[in-house]
Coordinates of C-alpha atoms and ligand atoms in Angstrom, one line a residue:
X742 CA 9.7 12.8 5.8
X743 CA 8.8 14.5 2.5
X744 CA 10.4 11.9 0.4
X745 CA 9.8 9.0 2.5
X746 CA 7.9 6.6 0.4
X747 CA 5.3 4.7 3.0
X748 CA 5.4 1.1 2.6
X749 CA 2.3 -1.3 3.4
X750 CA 3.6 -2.3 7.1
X751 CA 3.5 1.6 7.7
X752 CA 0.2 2.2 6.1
X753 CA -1.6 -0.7 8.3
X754 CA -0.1 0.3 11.5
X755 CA -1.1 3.8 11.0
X756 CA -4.6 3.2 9.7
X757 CA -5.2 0.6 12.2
X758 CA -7.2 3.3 14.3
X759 CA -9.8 3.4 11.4
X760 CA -11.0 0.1 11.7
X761 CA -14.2 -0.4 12.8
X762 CA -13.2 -3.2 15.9
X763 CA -9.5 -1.7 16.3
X764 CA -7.9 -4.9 18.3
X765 CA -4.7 -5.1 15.9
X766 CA -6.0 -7.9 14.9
X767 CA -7.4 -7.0 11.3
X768 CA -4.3 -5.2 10.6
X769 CA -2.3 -8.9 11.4
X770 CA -5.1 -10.6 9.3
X771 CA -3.8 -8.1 6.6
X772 CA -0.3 -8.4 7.2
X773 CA -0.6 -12.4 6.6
X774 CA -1.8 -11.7 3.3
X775 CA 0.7 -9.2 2.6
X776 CA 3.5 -12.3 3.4
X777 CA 2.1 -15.3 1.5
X778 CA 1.8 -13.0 -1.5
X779 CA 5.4 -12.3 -1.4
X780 CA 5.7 -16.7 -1.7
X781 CA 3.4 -17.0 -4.3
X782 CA 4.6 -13.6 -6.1
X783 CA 8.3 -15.3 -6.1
X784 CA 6.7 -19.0 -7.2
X785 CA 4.5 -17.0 -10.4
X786 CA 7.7 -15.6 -11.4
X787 CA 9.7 -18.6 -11.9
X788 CA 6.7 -20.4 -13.0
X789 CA 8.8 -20.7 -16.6
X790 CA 11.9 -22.5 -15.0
X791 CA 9.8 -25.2 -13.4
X792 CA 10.0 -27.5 -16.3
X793 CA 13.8 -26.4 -16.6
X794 CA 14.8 -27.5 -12.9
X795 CA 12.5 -30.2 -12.7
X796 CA 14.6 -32.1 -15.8
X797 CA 17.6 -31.2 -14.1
X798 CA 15.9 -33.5 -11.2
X799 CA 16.3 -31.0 -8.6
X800 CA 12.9 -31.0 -7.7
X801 CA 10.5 -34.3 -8.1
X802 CA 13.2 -36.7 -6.1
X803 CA 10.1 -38.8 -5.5
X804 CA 8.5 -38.8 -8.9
X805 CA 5.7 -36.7 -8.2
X806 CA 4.2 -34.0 -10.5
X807 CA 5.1 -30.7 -9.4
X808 CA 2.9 -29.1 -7.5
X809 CA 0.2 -26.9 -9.5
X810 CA 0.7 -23.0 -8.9
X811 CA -2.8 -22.5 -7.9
X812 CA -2.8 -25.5 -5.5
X813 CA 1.0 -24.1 -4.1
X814 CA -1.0 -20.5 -3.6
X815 CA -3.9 -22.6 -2.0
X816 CA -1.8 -23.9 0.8
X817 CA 0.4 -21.4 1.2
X818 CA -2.7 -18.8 2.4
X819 CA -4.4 -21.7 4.2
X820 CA -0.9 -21.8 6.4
X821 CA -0.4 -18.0 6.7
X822 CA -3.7 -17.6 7.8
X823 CA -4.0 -20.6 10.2
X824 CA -1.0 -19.5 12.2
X825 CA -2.2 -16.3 13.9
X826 CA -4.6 -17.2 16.2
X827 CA -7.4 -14.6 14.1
X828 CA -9.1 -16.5 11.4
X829 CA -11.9 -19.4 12.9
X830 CA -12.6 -20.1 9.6
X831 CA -11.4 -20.3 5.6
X832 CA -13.2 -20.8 2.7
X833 CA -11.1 -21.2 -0.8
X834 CA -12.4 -21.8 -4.7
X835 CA -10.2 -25.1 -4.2
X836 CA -12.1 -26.6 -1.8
X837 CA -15.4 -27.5 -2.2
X838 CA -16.2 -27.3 1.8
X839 CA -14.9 -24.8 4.4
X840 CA -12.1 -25.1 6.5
X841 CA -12.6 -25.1 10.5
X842 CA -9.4 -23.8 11.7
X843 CA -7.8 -25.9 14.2
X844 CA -10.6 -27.5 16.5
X845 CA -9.2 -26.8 19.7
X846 CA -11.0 -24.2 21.9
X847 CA -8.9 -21.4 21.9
X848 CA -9.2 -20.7 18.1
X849 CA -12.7 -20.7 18.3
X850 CA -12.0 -17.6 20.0
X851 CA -10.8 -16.0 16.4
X852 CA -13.4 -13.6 15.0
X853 CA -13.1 -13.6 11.7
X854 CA -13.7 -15.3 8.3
X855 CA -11.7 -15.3 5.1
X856 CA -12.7 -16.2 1.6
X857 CA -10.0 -16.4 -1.2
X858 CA -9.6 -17.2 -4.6
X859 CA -5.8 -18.3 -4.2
X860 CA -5.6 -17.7 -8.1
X861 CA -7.6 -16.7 -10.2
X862 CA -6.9 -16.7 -13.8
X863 CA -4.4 -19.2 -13.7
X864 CA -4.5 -21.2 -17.0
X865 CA -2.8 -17.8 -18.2
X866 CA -0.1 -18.5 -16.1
X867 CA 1.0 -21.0 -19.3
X868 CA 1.2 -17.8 -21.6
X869 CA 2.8 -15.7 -19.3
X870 CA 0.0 -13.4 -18.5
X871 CA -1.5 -12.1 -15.2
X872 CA -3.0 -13.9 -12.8
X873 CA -4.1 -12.8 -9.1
X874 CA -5.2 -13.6 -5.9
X875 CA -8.7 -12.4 -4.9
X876 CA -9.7 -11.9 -0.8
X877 CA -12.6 -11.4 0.9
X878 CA -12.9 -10.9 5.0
X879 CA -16.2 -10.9 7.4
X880 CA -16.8 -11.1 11.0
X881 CA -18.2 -14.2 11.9
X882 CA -22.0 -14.5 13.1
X883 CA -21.8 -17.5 15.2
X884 CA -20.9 -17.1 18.6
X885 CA -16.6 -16.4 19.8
X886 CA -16.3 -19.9 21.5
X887 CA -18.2 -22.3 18.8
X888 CA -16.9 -23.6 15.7
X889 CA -17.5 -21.3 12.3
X890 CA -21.0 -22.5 10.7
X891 CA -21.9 -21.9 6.9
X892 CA -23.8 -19.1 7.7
X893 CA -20.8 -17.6 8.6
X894 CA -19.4 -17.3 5.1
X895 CA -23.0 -16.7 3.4
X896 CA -22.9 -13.0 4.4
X897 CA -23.8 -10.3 2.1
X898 CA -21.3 -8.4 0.6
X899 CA -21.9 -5.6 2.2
X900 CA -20.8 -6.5 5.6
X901 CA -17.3 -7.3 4.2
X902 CA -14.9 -5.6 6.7
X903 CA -11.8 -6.0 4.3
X904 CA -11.0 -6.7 0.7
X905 CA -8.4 -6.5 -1.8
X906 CA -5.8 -8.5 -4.6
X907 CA -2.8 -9.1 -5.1
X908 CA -2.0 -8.7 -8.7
X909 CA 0.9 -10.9 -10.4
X910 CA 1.8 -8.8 -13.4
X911 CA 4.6 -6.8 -15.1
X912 CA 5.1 -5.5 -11.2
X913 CA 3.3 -7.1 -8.5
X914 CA 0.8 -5.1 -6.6
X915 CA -1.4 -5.2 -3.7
X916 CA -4.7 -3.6 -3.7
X917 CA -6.9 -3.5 -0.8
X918 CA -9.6 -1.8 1.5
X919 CA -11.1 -1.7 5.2
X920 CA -14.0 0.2 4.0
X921 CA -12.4 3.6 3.7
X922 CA -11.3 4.0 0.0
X923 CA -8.7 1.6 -1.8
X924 CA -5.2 1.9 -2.0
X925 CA -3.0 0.8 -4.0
X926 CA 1.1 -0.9 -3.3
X927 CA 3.7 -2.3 -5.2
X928 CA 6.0 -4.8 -5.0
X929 CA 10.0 -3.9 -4.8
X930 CA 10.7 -7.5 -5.6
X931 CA 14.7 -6.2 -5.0
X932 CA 14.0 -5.8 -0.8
X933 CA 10.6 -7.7 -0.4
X934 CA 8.7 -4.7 0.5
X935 CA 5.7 -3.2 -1.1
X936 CA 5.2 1.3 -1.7
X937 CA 2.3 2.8 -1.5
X938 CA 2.4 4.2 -4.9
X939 CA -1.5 4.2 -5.6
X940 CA -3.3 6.2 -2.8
X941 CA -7.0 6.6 -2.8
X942 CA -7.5 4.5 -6.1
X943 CA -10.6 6.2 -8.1
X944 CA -12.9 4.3 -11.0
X945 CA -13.1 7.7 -13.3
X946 CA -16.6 8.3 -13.6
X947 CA -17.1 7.6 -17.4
X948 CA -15.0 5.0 -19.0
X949 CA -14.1 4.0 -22.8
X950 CA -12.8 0.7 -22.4
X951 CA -15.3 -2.5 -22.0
X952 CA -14.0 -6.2 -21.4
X953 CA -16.4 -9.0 -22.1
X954 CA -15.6 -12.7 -23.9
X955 CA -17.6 -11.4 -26.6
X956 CA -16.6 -15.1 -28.4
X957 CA -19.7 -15.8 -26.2
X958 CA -22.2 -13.1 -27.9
X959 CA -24.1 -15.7 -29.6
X960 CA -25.5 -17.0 -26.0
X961 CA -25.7 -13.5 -24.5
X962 CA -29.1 -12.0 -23.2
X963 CA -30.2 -9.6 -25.4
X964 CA -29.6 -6.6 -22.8
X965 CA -26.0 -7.3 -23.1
X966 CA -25.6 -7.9 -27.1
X967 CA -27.4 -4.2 -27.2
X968 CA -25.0 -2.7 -24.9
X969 CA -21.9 -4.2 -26.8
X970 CA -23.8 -2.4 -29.7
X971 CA -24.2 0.7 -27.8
X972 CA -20.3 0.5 -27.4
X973 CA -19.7 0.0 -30.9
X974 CA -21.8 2.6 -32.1
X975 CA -20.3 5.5 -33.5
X976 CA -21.3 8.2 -31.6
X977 CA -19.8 11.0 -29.5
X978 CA -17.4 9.5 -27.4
X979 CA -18.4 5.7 -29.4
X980 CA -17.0 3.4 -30.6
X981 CA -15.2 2.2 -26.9
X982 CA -12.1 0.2 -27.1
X983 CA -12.1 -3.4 -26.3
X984 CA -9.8 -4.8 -23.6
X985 CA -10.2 -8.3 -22.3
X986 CA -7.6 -10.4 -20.9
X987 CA -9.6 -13.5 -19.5
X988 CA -7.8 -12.8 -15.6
X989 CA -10.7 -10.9 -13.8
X990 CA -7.9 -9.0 -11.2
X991 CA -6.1 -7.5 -14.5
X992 CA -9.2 -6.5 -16.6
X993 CA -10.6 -4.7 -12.9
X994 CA -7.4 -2.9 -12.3
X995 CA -7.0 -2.0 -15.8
X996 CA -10.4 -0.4 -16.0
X997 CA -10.1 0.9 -12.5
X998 CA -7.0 2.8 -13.6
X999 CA -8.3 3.5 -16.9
X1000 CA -12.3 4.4 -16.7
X1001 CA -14.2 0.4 -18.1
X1002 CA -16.6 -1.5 -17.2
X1003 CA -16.1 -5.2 -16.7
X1004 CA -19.0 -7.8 -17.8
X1005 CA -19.8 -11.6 -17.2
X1006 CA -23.6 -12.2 -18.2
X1007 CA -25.3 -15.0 -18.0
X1008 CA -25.4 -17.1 -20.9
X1009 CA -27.3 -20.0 -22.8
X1010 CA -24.3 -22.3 -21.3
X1011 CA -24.0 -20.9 -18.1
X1012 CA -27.3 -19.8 -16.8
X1013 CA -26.1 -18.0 -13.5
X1014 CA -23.0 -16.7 -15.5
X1015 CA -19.2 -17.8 -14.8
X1016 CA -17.8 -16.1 -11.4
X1017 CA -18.2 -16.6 -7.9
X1018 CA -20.3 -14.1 -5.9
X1019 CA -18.7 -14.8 -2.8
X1020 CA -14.7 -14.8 -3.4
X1021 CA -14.3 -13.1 -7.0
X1022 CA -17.8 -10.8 -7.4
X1023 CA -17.9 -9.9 -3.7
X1024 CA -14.8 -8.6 -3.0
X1025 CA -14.4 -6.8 -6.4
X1026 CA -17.7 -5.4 -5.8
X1027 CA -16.5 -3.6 -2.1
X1028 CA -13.8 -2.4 -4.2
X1029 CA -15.6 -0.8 -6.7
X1030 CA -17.4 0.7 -4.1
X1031 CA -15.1 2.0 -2.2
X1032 CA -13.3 3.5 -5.4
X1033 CA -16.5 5.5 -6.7
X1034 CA -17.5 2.6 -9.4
X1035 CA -20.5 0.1 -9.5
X1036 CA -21.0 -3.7 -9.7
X1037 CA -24.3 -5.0 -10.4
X1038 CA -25.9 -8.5 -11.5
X1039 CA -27.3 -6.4 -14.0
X1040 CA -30.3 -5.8 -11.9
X1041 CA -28.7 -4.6 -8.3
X1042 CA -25.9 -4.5 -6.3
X1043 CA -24.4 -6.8 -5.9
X1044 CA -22.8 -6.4 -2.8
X1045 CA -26.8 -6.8 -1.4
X1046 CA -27.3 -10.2 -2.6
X1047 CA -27.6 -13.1 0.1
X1048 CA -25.9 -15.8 -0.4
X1049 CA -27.1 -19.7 -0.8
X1050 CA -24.0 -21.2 -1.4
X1051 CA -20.2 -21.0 -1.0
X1052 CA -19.2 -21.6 -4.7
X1053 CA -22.7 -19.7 -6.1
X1054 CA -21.9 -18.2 -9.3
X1055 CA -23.6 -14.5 -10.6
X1056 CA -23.7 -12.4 -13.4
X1057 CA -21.2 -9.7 -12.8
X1058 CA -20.9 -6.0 -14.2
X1059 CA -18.5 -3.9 -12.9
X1060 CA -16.7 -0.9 -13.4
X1061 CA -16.8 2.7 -14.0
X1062 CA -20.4 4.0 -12.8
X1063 CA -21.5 5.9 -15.5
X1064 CA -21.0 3.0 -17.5
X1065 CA -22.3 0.6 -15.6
X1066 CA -25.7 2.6 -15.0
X1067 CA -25.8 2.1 -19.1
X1068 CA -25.7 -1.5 -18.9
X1069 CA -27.9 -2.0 -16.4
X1070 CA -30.3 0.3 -18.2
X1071 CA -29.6 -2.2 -21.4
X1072 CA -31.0 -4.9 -19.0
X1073 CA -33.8 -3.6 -17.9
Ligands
AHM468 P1 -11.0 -19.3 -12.8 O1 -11.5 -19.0 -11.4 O2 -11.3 -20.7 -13.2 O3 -9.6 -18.9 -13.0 O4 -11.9 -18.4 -13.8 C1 -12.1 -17.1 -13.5 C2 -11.6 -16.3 -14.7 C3 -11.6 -14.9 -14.5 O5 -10.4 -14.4 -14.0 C4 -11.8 -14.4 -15.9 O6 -12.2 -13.1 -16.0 C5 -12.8 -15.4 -16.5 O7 -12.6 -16.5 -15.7 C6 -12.5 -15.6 -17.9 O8 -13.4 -16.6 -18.4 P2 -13.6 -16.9 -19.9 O9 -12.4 -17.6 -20.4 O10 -14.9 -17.7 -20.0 O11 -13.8 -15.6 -20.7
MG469 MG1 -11.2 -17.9 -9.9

């Protein structure tokens, strides 16, 4: 018992009491995630050979390009989650619309929504650096027994019953809550099964790292360029380090682990900033939350923004509270 290392399918049978509607059926939503990550995982990883095989003409027989990863993690959710008779509905950063689940009556029955970002990140999939896949899970609004309706995925953050990555990197993780902190598991690629080995994930309070594209600074509102000052300065604690990978999952668990703050403004070229509230900002944002840190637009929360639309993009700030407070108070 004492030694016993939990493993995910554990964990989600035994919290499964917590949730808030305890059917099984989140915990199942959950445990479809937890299986097409394994596929993708094992795709990223060989992502180097694919040019290797296909020359060898293993792959290709019929010509055709080989698949791109982020379209192979794409389907590969779409069909995990489409199976179980849960999900009514799916919305994905590779489509521009949503995806109806089956339209035959009994799926209408399914409850709930999910929003993905199959992965994110991935032109550093070239160079051999993290990537991730970023979800996001509601209860739908519209009635059991109708088709999902846009309004079902243009909820407010904060009535997110699940979210979580999975993390692609020097060991694949998966990172997830249900509203009752975050907890962390990784990957034994040797037996396919993933350890708790990060219980009860914490932001530390104050941080020293801050990621931002600071290539950008030209174009930045003047709020931000005075806060990247503020972390240059020389000053107590200052100057902060800089850390910034360009894959939003690995500079958030970074500074998660570490004490950062993470920062997408708005610029001159991209007037609502880069990210997408509703399956990259909304879901980091319930796990900042739920791990004692802070996102913000640089205004408010931004788990308490209503949505317009399914690929809307906001500024994003996000990390260790302490530091995010600063920003925002750079902002104002
Ligand atoms: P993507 O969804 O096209 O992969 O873009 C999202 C990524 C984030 O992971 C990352 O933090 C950001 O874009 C990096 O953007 P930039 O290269 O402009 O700094
Ligand atoms: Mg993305």
């Amino acid at each position: 018992m004492h030694n016993h290392k939990q493993t995910l399918g554990e964990f989600i049978i035994e919290k499964q009491k917590e949730f808030k509607y305890s059917s099984g059926e989140l915990s199942k939503l959950i445990n479809a995630i937890r299986l097409a990550g394994k596929v993708v995982n094992h795709e990223v990883k060989k992502a180097g050979l694919v040019d290797i095989f296909g020359s060898s003409g293993e792959t290709n027989i019929q010509g055709e390009d080989q698949q791109k990863l982020d379209i192979f993690a794409h389907n590969k959710f779409i069909q995990a989650l489409s199976n179980r008779e849960i999900v009514c509905g799916i919305a994905s950063e590779e489509e521009d619309d949503f995806i109806v689940i089956n339209s035959n009556d009994k799926n209408h029955q399914n409850k709930y929504i999910v929003l993905i970002d199959p992965l994110d990140g991935s032109s550093n999939i070239d160079v051999n650096v993290s990537v991730g896949t970023i979800f996001s899970i509601y209860r739908r609004k519209s009635p059991v027994g109708s088709p999902v309706v846009l309004e079902d995925f243009l909820q407010p953050g904060r009535n997110q019953v699940a979210a979580g990555y999975i993390i692609y990197g020097t060991s694949t993780m998966m990172v997830y809550t249900t509203g009752h902190g975050v907890n962390g598991f990784t990957l034994n690629p040797a037996i396919g099964t993933y350890y708790l080995s990060h219980p009860n994930m914490k932001f530390p309070e104050d941080g020293h790292i801050y990621s931002i594209n600071e290539g950008n600074y030209i174009h930045f509102p003047q709020g931000v360029k005075d806060y990247i000052k503020y972390c240059q300065a020389e000053f107590e604690d200052r100057p902060y380090t800089s850390r910034y990978i360009g894959s939003l999952v690995a500079d958030f668990h970074r500074n998660m682990i570490k004490g950062g703050i993470y920062i997408y403004p708005e610029y001159s070229k991209a007037k609502t900033g880069k990210l997408r509230l509703l399956y990259e900002c909304n879901p980091m944002a319930f796990l900042a939350e739920q791990a004692d840190g802070k996102a913000s637009d640089g205004r408010k929360p931004i788990l308490d923004i209503q949505p317009e639309s399914l690929h809307q993009r906001v500024p994003f700030f996000c990390g260790s509270k302490n530091m995010v407070d600063k920003a925002e108070e750079f902002m104002r």
